[in-house]
Coordinates of C-alpha atoms in Angstrom, one line a residue:
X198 CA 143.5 6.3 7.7
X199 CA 145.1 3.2 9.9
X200 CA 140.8 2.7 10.8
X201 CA 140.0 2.7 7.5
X202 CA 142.1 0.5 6.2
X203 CA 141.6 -2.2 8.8
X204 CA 137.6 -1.7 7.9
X205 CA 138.7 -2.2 4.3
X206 CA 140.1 -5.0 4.7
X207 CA 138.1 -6.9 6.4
X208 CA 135.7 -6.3 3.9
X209 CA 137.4 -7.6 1.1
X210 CA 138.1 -10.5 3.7
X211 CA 134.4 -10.8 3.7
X212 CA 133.8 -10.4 0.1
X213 CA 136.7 -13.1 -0.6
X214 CA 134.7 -15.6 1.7
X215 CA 131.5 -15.3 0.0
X216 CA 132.9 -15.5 -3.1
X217 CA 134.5 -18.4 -2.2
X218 CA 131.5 -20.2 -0.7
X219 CA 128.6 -18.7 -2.3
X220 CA 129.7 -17.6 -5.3
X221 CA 131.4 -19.6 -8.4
X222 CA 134.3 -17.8 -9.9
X223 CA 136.8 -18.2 -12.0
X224 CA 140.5 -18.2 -10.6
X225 CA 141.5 -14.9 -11.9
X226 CA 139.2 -13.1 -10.0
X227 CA 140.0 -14.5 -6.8
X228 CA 143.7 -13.9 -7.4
X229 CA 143.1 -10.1 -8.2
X230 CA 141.6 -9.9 -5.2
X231 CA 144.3 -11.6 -2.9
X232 CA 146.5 -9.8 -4.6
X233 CA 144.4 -6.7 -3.6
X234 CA 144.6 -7.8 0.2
X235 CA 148.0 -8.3 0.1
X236 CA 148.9 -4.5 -0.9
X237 CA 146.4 -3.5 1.3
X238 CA 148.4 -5.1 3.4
X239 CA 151.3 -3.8 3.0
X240 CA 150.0 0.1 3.6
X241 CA 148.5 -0.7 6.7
X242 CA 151.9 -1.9 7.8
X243 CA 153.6 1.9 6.7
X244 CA 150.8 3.4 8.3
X245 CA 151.5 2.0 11.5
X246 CA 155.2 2.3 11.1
X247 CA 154.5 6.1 10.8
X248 CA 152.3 6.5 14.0
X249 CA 155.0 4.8 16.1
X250 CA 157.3 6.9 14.7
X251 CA 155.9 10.2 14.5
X252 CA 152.3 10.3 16.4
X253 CA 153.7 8.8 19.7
X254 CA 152.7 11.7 21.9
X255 CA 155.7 11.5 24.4
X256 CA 158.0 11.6 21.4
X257 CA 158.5 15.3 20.4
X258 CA 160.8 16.0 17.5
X259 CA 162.0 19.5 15.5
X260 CA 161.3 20.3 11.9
X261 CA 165.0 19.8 10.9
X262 CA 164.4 16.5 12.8
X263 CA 161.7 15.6 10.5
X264 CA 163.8 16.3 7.8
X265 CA 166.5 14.2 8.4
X266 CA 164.1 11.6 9.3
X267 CA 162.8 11.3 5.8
X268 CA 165.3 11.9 3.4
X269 CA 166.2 8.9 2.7
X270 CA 162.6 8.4 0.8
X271 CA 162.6 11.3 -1.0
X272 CA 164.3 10.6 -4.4
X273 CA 164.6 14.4 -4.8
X274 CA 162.9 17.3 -4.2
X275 CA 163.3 20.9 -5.7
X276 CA 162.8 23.7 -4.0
X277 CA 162.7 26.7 -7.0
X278 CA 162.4 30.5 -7.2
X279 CA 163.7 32.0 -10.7
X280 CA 167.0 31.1 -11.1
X281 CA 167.8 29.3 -7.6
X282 CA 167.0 25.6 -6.7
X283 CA 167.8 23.7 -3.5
X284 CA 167.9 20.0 -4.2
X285 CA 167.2 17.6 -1.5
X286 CA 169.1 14.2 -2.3
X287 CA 171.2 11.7 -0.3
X288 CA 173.6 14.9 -0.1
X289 CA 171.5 16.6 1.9
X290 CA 173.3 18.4 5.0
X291 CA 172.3 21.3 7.4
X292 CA 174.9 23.4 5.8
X293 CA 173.0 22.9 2.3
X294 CA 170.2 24.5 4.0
X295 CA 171.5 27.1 6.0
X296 CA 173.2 28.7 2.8
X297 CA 170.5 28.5 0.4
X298 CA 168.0 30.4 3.1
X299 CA 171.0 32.9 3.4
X300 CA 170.2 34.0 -0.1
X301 CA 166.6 34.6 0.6
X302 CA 166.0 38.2 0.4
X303 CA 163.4 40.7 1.9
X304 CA 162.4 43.4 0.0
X305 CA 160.5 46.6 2.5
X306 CA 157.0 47.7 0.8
X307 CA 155.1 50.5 2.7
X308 CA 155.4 50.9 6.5
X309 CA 156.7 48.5 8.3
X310 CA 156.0 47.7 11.8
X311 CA 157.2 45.8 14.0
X312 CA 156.3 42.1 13.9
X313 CA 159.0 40.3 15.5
X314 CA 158.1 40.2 19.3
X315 CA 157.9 36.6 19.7
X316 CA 162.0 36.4 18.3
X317 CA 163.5 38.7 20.4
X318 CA 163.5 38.6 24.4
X319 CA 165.1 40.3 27.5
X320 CA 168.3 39.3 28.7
X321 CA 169.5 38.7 32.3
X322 CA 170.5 42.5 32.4
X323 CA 172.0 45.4 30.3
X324 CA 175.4 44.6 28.7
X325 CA 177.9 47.0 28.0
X326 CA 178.9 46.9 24.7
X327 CA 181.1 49.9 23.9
X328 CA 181.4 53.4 24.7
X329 CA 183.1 56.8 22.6
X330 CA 184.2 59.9 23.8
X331 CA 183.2 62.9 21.7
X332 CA 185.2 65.9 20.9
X333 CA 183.2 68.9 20.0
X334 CA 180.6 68.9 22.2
X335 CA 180.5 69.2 26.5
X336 CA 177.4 67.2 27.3
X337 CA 175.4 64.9 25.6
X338 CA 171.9 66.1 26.1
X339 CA 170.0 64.5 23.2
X340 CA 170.8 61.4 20.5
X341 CA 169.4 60.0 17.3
X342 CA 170.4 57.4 15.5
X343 CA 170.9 57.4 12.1
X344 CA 173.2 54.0 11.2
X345 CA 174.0 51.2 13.7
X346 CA 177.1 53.1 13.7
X347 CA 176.3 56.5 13.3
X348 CA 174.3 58.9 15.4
X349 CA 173.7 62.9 16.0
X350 CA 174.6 64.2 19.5
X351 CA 173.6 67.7 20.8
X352 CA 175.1 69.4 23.8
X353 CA 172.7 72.4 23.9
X354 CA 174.4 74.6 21.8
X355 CA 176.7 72.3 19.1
X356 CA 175.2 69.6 17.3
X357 CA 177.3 67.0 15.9
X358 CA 177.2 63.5 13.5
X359 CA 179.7 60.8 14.4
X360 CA 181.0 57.1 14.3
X361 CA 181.6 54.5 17.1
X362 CA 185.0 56.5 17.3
X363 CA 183.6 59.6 18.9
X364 CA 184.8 61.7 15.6
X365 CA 183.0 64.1 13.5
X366 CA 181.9 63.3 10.2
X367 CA 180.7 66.6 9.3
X368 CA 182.9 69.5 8.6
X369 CA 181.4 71.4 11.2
X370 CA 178.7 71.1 13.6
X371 CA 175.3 72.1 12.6
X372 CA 175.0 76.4 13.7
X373 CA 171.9 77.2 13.6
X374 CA 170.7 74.6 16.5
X375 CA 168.3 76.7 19.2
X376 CA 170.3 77.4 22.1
X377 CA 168.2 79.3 24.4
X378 CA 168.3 78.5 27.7
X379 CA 164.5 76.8 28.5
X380 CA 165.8 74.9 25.5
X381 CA 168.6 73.3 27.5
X382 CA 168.2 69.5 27.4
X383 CA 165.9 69.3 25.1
X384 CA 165.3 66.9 22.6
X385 CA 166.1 69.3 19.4
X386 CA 166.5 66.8 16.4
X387 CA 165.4 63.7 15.0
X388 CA 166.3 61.3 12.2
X389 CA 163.6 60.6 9.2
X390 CA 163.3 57.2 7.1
X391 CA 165.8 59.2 4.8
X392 CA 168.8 59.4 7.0
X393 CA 167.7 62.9 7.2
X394 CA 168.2 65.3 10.1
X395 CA 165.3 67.2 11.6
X396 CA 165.9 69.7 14.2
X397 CA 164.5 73.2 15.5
X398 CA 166.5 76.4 14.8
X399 CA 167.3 79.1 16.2
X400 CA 164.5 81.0 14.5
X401 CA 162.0 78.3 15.9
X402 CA 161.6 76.8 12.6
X403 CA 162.1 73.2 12.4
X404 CA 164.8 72.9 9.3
X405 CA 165.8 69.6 7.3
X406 CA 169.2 68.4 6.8
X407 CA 169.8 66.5 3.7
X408 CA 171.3 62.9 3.7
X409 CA 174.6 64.8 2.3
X410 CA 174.6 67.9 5.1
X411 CA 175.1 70.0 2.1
X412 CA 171.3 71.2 1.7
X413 CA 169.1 72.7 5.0
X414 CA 165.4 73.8 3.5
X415 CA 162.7 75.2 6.1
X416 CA 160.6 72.0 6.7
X417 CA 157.8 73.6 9.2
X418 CA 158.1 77.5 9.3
X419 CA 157.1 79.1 12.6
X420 CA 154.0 81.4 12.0
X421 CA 152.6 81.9 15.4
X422 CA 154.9 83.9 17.3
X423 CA 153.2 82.9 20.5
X424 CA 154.0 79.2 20.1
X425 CA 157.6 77.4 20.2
X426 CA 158.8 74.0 19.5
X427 CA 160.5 72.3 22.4
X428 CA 161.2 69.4 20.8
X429 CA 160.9 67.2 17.9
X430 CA 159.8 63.2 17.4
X431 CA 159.9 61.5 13.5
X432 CA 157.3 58.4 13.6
X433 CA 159.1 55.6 11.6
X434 CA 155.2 54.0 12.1
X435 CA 153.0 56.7 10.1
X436 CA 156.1 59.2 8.6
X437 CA 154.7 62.1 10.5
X438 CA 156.3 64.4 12.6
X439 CA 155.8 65.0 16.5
X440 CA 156.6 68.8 17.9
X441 CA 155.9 70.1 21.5
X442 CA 155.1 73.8 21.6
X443 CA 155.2 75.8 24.2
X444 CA 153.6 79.6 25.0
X445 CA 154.6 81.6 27.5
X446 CA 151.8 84.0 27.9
X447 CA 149.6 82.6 29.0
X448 CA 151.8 79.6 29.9
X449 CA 150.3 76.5 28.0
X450 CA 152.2 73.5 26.3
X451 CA 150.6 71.3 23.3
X452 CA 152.2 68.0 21.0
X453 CA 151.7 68.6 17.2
X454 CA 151.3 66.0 14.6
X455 CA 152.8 67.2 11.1
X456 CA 152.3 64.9 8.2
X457 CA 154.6 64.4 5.5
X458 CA 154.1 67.5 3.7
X459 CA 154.3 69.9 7.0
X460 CA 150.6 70.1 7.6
X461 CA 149.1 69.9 10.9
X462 CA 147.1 67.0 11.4
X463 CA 146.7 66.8 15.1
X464 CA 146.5 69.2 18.4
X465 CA 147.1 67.0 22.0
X466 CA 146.7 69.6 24.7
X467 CA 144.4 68.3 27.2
X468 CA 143.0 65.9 29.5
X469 CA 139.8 63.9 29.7
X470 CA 138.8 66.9 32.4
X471 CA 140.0 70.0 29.7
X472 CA 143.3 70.3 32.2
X473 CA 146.5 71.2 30.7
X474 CA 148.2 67.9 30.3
X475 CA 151.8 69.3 29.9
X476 CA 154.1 71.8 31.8
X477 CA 157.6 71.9 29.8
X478 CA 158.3 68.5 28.4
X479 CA 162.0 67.8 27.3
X480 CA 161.6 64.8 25.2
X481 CA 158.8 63.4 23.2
X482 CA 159.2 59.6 21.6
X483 CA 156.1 56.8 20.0
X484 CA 155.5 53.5 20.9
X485 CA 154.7 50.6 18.5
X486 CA 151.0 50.8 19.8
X487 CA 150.7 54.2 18.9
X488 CA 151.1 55.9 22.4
X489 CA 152.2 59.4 22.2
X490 CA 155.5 59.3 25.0
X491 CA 156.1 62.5 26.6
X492 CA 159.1 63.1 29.1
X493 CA 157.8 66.2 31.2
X494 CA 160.4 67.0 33.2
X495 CA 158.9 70.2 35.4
X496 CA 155.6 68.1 35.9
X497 CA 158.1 65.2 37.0
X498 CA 156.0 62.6 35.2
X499 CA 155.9 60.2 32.1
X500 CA 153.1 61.2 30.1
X501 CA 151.0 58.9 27.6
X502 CA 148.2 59.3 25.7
X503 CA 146.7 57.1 22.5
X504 CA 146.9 57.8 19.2
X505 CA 144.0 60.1 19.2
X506 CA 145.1 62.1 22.3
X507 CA 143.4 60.5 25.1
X508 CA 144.9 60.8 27.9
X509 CA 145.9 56.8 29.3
X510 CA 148.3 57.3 31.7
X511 CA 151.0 59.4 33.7
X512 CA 154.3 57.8 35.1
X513 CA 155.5 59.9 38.5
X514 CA 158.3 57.2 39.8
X515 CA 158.8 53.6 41.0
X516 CA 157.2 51.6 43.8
X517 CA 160.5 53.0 46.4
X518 CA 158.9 56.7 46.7
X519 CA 161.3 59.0 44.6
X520 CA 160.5 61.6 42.4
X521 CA 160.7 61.2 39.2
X522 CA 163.0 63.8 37.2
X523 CA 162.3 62.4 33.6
X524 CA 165.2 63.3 31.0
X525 CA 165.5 61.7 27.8
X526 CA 163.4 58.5 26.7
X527 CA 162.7 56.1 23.9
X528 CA 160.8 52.7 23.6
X529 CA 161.8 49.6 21.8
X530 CA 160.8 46.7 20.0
X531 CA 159.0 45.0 22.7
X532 CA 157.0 48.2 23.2
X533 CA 159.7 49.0 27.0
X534 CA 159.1 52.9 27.8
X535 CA 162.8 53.8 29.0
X536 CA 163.1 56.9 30.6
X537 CA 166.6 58.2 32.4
X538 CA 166.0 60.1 35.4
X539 CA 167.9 62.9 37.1
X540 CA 166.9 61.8 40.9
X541 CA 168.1 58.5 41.0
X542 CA 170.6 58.9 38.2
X543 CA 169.1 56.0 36.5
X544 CA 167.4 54.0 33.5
X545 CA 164.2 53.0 34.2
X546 CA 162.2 50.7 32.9
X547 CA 158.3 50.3 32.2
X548 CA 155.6 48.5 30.0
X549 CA 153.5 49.9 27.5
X550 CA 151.2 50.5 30.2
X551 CA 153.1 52.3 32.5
X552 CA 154.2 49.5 35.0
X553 CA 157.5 50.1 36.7
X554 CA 159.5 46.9 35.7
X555 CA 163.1 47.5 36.8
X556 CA 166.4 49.7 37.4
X557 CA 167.5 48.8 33.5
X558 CA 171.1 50.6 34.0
X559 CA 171.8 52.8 37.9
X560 CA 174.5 55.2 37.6
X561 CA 177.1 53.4 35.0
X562 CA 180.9 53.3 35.7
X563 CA 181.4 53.8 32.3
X564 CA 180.1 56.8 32.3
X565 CA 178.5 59.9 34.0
X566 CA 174.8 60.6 35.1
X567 CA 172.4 58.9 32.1
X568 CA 170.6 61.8 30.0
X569 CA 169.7 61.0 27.1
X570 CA 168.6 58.2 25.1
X571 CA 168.2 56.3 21.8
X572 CA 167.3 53.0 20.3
X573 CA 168.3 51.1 17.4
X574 CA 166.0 49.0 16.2
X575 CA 168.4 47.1 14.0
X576 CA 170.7 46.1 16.3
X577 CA 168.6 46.5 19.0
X578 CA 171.2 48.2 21.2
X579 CA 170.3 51.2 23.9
X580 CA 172.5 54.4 23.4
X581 CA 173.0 56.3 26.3
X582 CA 174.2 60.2 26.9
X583 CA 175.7 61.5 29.3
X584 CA 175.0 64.0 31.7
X585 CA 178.2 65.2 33.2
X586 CA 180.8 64.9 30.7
X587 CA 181.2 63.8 26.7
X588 CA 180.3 60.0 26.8
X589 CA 178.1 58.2 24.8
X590 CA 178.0 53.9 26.1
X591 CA 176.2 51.4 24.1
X592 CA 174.4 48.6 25.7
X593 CA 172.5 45.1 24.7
X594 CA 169.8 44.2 26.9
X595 CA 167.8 42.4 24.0
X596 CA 168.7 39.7 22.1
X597 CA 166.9 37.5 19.5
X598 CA 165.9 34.2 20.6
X599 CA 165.4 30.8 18.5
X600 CA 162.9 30.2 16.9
X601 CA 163.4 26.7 16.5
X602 CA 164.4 24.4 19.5
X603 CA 165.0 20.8 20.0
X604 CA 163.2 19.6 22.7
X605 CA 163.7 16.2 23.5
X606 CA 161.8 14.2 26.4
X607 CA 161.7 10.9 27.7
X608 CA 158.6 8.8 27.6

């Protein structure tokens, strides 16, 4: 624009000299023109005014910045969406505009998935946050979250909802939880997108809870006797549920996709070489890419495979040498595979692709042995079972991070 307007006018400086040597015209004219140099004028002056102040490129400046920077041309601006407005006048402060994007609200449609990466990053280390002692069960072998504040915790035998305060909420616990012995540590329940607990029984059926604990109905009914669930996974990504089965004669160990309705969608039970990719996994979780998570714990490895069941990867320990003893393990928003194992009595950390990335918690002082393990995705905080005794800690190790940062630097 600043190019242009210097080729413009000189061009009217041209066409005012010929006019006023080659050409006679009456004063009008020519005075319509100077007066048409003169504005001209006058814009090419405000467009250089805004290239020093804002196209300078060792001056850097933020949005709110910009918007400071200008209101004192706007007369006002409105900012409408049905019934609320956000003026922009000479009282225009941050507070103005902090509370009116308070009010914004987002409403959920269909599956969500995550989409927030690039806001939230690692911190320095895990943070302790909180812990709760329960009171009705002796270990704390498996959690899901239901709440930022509420959770289900199985010791093998009870099975229990509670608060941040370690108490019941339930009458009783739940009875019919499978308590068999190859059971032991397993990962027994899960939470749906309804609040609602999913968990196997003691007749190998996998029953729902309602929201209210007041209904259980048969939600997958055991018809082959020589299959077994070992454990249980609800996908917040598709709505479908995960199940390992096991069979004992001859041994063999599968994952099972259910959809919505119960129906099996999907068999995962062997490698790209038709070998048995499972021995007796514990704990089964899903990553935002779609990788199906298995915690295997006779095989001693982390086992992954894609959506459709090829095999990508298996986890057997971290660059020191130990073996891996995986127990309970969950991913989270930035697509981490934690995994707690019984060797080094730790929470290990890995990417998406299987790459040891650190020690995320060693043996905590707050508590015994790590176990089990849950994420909530709301608050983004790690819950962590015990092993040896009835503790359940809370940890942060991800926060959100600005999006917006003044970054100031010197010419």
């Amino acid at each position: 624009m600043f190019i242009k307007a210097e080729g413009l006018k000189d061009l009217i400086d041209y066409v005012i000299f010929d006019l006023l040597t080659n050409v006679l015209c009456d004063f009008d004219f020519k005075h319509r023109c100077l007066n048409q140099k003169i504005e001209m004028s006058r814009h090419i002056c405000s467009y250089q005014e805004y290239e020093d102040r804002y196209i300078q490129p060792a001056f850097t400046f933020s949005a709110l910045q910009f918007l400071f920077s200008i209101k004192t041309a706007l007369i006002q601006v409105h900012l409408a969406s049905h019934t609320s407005k956000l003026s922009i006048t000479e009282s225009f402060n941050k507070d103005d505009v902090m509370e009116s994007l308070s009010t914004i609200q987002i409403t959920e449609r269909g599956i969500r998935r995550v989409g927030n990466e690039c806001l939230l990053k690692l911190t320095s280390g895990a943070e302790f946050h909180q812990s709760l002692t329960l009171t009705d069960v002796d270990r704390c072998y498996h959690i899901s979250c239901v709440t930022s504040d509420r959770v289900w915790v199985s010791d093998g035998n009870n099975l229990i909802l509670t608060d941040t305060t370690g108490v019941p909420l339930q009458p009783q616990p739940v009875k019919d939880l499978c308590s068999d012995d190859i059971f032991t540590g397993n990962g027994l329940h899960t939470v749906n997108s309804e609040s609602e607990l999913i968990y196997i029984n003691k007749n190998y059926d996998i029953n729902k809870l309602s929201k209210d604990m007041k209904t259980a109905t048969t939600f997958i009914e055991r018809t082959d006797s020589t299959w077994v669930p070992l454990c249980v996974y609800w996908s917040p990504s598709t709505g479908d549920l995960l199940v390992v089965m096991l069979r004992r004669l001859p041994w063999g160990c599968k994952v099972t996709r259910y959809n919505q309705s119960g129906q099996l969608a999907q068999t995962i039970q062997h490698d790209n070489t038709e070998l048995g990719l499972y021995r007796v996994p514990h704990h089964i979780t899903e990553n935002n890419n779609g990788d199906i998570v298995v915690s295997d714990f006779e095989s001693g490895a982390v086992v992954v495979t894609e959506r459709g069941g090829r095999h990508r990867f298996s986890y057997t320990g971290p660059p020191s040498g130990s073996v891996l003893l995986p127990c309970g393990i969950c991913t989270d928003a930035l697509s981490h595979i934690l995994v707690c194992d019984g060797t080094t009595k730790t929470v290990q950390m890995l990417d998406k692709d299987g790459q040891f990335l650190s020690h995320l918690l060693t043996e905590p002082q707050e508590m015994g042995p790590p176990w089990s393990l849950s994420y909530d995705v709301n608050t983004h905080r790690l819950w962590v079972g015990s092993w040896w005794d009835k503790k359940v800690c809370v940890y942060r190790y991800i926060t959100r991070q600005d999006a917006l940062t003044d970054q100031h630097s010197s010419p």
